[in-house]
């Protein structure tokens, strides 16, 4: 019962941790959507200025307006997703109305991972594995009990007996020993031995499942980590530089509006990608620590 409790508690903590990082990611996505909306408004203003100056054709203003409207829709969608994530998190403490404004945490805090060997060495702490030691001890004791029952129970009796004719009283002691000629409890012994063997197979199966889950979570976390570092150190800086160049070039008439819009979308997509990859990395970390029995 204690191991069942620990396993359920671990499941609950893991789900709560995942819900927490989902809210963190949604908060950052809302910030990015707000920045995109601001950029779209600034680009529209720049287009209007160029149209007034006669450097741009009026249809470009319609494109800028469409882009701005799309960014507003995306901002509202992200805000709704954040509300859903906050409500789901609040449900873990029995509330349907989140009474918090935001969560603390840095979604971009990308730290090096530990080695697989370090994690594998801690897998025995998993309640689903640790429980089988107690389970096999119980099954072993049950088998020993059934084996003990093959020895017949000796019944000892004692008492007094009165003989009416001679008027004597005698003290009588009796010993009864059943002869187990037909019932040697072999059926119960075989059943107990089968249950013990079954528990050993289930223990090996649980360990294999846990190690497989550990390997999958570790590999996924490693892949997300590498991608997150690449996005942070290479792709995002390049996308920002490209957008800045496209914006300056558009203002000087060197690039068209579509070039500016494409650079803007590329930057936003890359920044959103960092959040998604970081969220995946954190969720895989939660899964990994769940396999290890906690420690996040």
XYZ file of C-alpha atoms in Angstrom:
296
model
C 0.000 0.000 0.000
C 2.889 2.361 0.768
C 4.471 1.696 -2.635
C 1.100 2.279 -4.343
C 0.887 5.604 -2.530
C 4.407 6.597 -3.551
C 3.728 5.718 -7.207
C 0.494 7.724 -7.319
C 2.165 10.645 -5.559
C 4.979 10.558 -8.102
C 2.469 10.551 -10.978
C 0.706 13.563 -9.507
C 3.917 15.538 -8.983
C 5.067 14.778 -12.535
C 1.795 15.969 -14.063
C 1.866 19.109 -11.910
C 5.458 19.831 -12.981
C 4.508 19.459 -16.649
C 1.538 21.762 -16.177
C 3.825 24.306 -14.515
C 6.300 24.434 -17.388
C 3.403 24.618 -19.872
C 2.272 27.810 -18.166
C 5.835 29.162 -18.259
C 5.997 28.450 -21.997
C 2.569 30.002 -22.600
C 3.645 33.136 -20.718
C 6.673 33.525 -22.966
C 4.625 32.807 -26.082
C 2.289 35.609 -25.052
C 5.250 37.963 -24.695
C 6.504 36.978 -28.147
C 3.055 37.393 -29.675
C 2.889 40.854 -28.102
C 6.273 41.728 -29.604
C 5.123 40.490 -33.006
C 2.007 42.629 -32.781
C 4.146 45.653 -31.895
C 6.474 44.946 -34.820
C 3.526 44.559 -37.168
C 2.192 47.928 -36.026
C 5.586 49.577 -36.510
C 5.915 48.051 -39.987
C 2.473 49.317 -40.907
C 3.445 52.802 -39.746
C 6.608 52.600 -41.857
C 4.573 51.546 -44.905
C 2.172 54.446 -44.371
C 5.077 56.885 -44.164
C 6.536 55.577 -47.423
C 3.151 55.798 -49.140
C 2.728 59.403 -48.018
C 6.228 60.159 -49.275
C 5.333 58.575 -52.618
C 7.918 55.817 -52.234
C 5.430 52.962 -51.944
C 2.212 52.028 -53.721
C -1.101 52.149 -51.752
C -1.783 48.370 -52.060
C 1.174 47.752 -49.745
C -0.827 49.365 -46.952
C -3.468 46.635 -47.308
C -0.801 43.918 -46.951
C 0.515 45.599 -43.830
C -3.009 45.799 -42.406
C -3.583 42.098 -43.077
C -0.312 41.241 -41.336
C -1.263 43.395 -38.362
C -4.715 41.771 -38.117
C -3.138 38.312 -38.231
C -0.770 39.239 -35.405
C -3.709 40.445 -33.304
C -5.565 37.182 -33.863
C -2.467 35.218 -32.883
C -2.052 37.341 -29.766
C -5.608 36.591 -28.699
C -5.210 32.868 -29.395
C -2.037 32.722 -27.308
C -3.781 34.565 -24.477
C -6.564 31.965 -24.504
C -4.061 29.105 -24.465
C -2.382 30.700 -21.468
C -5.728 30.915 -19.656
C -6.340 27.219 -20.346
C -2.861 26.286 -19.075
C -3.321 28.361 -15.916
C -6.698 26.735 -15.228
C -5.243 23.255 -15.707
C -2.422 24.013 -13.284
C -4.815 25.428 -10.686
C -6.813 22.206 -10.908
C -3.958 20.384 -9.190
C -4.812 22.131 -5.929
C -8.565 21.887 -6.454
C -9.304 25.303 -7.943
C -11.091 26.131 -11.200
C -10.234 29.824 -10.991
C -6.460 30.556 -11.037
C -5.703 33.077 -8.282
C -2.155 33.821 -9.460
C -1.035 36.380 -12.004
C 2.022 34.576 -13.276
C 4.709 32.015 -12.536
C 8.390 32.499 -11.827
C 10.818 30.679 -14.031
C 13.177 31.190 -16.931
C 12.175 29.139 -19.955
C 15.498 30.001 -21.602
C 17.637 28.662 -18.747
C 19.344 25.940 -20.800
C 21.655 23.927 -18.589
C 23.921 21.007 -19.456
C 22.420 17.575 -18.871
C 23.943 14.797 -16.788
C 25.318 11.599 -18.252
C 23.080 8.631 -18.944
C 25.134 6.508 -16.543
C 24.445 8.981 -13.713
C 20.723 8.754 -14.306
C 20.707 4.966 -14.771
C 22.462 4.507 -11.422
C 19.469 6.089 -9.672
C 16.735 4.051 -11.349
C 16.328 1.741 -8.338
C 14.623 4.654 -6.528
C 11.588 4.268 -8.790
C 8.655 3.065 -6.607
C 7.496 0.724 -9.374
C 10.853 -1.060 -9.115
C 11.520 -0.772 -5.392
C 8.152 -2.324 -4.602
C 9.154 -5.652 -6.102
C 11.698 -6.312 -3.366
C 8.923 -6.254 -0.799
C 6.639 -8.181 -3.158
C 9.153 -10.999 -3.647
C 9.854 -11.173 0.093
C 6.138 -11.600 0.666
C 5.866 -14.294 -2.017
C 8.921 -16.086 -0.578
C 7.353 -16.067 2.884
C 4.089 -17.417 1.472
C 5.977 -20.280 -0.192
C 7.817 -21.081 3.046
C 4.494 -21.147 4.887
C 2.951 -23.607 2.433
C 6.019 -25.827 2.684
C 5.760 -25.747 6.479
C 2.196 -26.999 6.254
C 3.396 -30.309 4.803
C 4.545 -31.297 8.296
C 1.556 -32.706 10.224
C 0.263 -30.796 13.219
C 0.716 -32.781 16.435
C -2.287 -32.685 18.755
C -1.637 -33.220 22.470
C -4.562 -33.815 24.824
C -4.732 -34.330 28.580
C -7.460 -34.826 31.159
C -8.882 -36.999 33.950
C -11.078 -40.069 33.676
C -13.264 -41.539 36.427
C -13.934 -45.299 36.613
C -17.236 -45.869 38.397
C -16.918 -49.522 39.366
C -13.610 -49.482 41.135
C -14.115 -45.861 42.058
C -10.741 -44.854 40.696
C -9.667 -41.704 38.902
C -6.955 -41.719 36.227
C -4.989 -38.958 34.506
C -4.832 -39.485 30.752
C -2.433 -37.975 28.210
C -2.911 -38.439 24.449
C -0.853 -37.605 21.360
C -2.339 -37.602 17.817
C -0.169 -37.415 14.692
C -1.977 -37.323 11.291
C -0.375 -39.382 8.562
C -0.286 -37.228 5.353
C -0.523 -40.141 2.967
C -2.658 -38.364 0.357
C -2.630 -34.611 1.145
C 0.926 -33.222 1.202
C -0.187 -29.643 0.328
C 1.510 -29.918 -3.053
C -1.189 -27.874 -4.795
C -0.759 -24.853 -2.543
C 3.034 -25.160 -2.695
C 2.949 -25.189 -6.503
C 0.636 -22.161 -6.544
C 2.880 -20.240 -4.123
C 5.961 -21.149 -6.175
C 4.226 -19.962 -9.361
C 3.275 -16.650 -7.716
C 6.887 -16.154 -6.631
C 8.160 -16.860 -10.147
C 5.528 -14.522 -11.579
C 6.670 -11.723 -9.268
C 10.260 -12.236 -10.476
C 9.154 -11.975 -14.111
C 7.099 -8.867 -13.363
C 10.072 -7.316 -11.570
C 12.281 -7.884 -14.607
C 9.546 -6.539 -16.874
C 9.169 -3.401 -14.736
C 12.910 -2.818 -14.728
C 13.096 -3.240 -18.514
C 10.170 -0.844 -18.979
C 11.749 1.724 -16.656
C 15.129 1.520 -18.396
C 13.464 1.846 -21.800
C 11.526 4.882 -20.601
C 14.716 6.348 -19.159
C 16.590 5.880 -22.448
C 13.764 7.439 -24.465
C 13.393 10.423 -22.145
C 17.151 10.976 -22.009
C 17.545 10.796 -25.794
C 14.621 13.172 -26.351
C 15.993 15.574 -23.741
C 19.427 15.434 -25.353
C 18.018 16.159 -28.820
C 15.928 19.061 -27.503
C 18.952 20.438 -25.649
C 21.137 20.391 -28.766
C 18.417 22.045 -30.838
C 17.766 24.668 -28.160
C 21.462 25.574 -27.984
C 21.642 25.792 -31.784
C 18.589 28.042 -31.914
C 19.897 30.260 -29.130
C 23.478 30.597 -30.366
C 23.088 30.493 -34.149
C 19.598 30.698 -35.610
C 18.085 33.421 -33.415
C 21.022 35.856 -33.788
C 21.010 35.314 -37.561
C 17.222 35.829 -37.765
C 17.447 39.044 -35.739
C 20.277 40.351 -37.888
C 18.335 39.466 -41.034
C 15.222 41.259 -39.813
C 17.171 44.357 -38.799
C 18.847 44.463 -42.220
C 15.534 43.937 -44.030
C 13.867 46.658 -41.983
C 16.623 49.153 -42.612
C 16.780 48.198 -46.280
C 13.014 48.620 -46.648
C 13.137 52.078 -45.102
C 15.855 53.001 -47.603
C 13.945 51.495 -50.523
C 16.450 48.676 -51.125
C 14.030 45.858 -50.234
C 10.346 45.298 -50.895
C 7.660 44.836 -48.278
C 7.500 41.078 -48.853
C 11.197 40.797 -47.980
C 10.565 42.611 -44.729
C 7.511 40.492 -43.955
C 9.408 37.277 -44.643
C 12.277 38.324 -42.338
C 9.771 39.238 -39.637
C 7.996 35.885 -39.863
C 11.294 34.006 -39.839
C 12.381 35.767 -36.658
C 9.083 35.160 -34.909
C 9.024 31.495 -35.971
C 12.560 30.981 -34.654
C 11.761 32.612 -31.307
C 8.605 30.547 -30.945
C 10.658 27.484 -31.857
C 13.004 28.128 -28.941
C 10.051 28.159 -26.556
C 8.610 24.940 -28.001
C 11.956 23.148 -27.907
C 12.649 24.331 -24.361
C 9.198 23.169 -23.291
C 9.863 19.749 -24.820
C 13.203 19.583 -23.027
C 11.664 20.425 -19.663
C 8.834 17.931 -20.134
C 11.335 15.216 -20.986
C 13.288 16.138 -17.876
C 10.121 15.671 -15.832
C 9.548 12.271 -17.440
C 13.162 11.308 -16.788
C 13.013 12.246 -13.109
C 9.710 10.442 -12.762
C 11.425 7.252 -13.943
C 14.114 7.951 -11.328
C 11.535 8.322 -8.563
C 11.676 12.122 -8.268
C 14.360 14.713 -7.750
C 13.283 17.462 -10.133
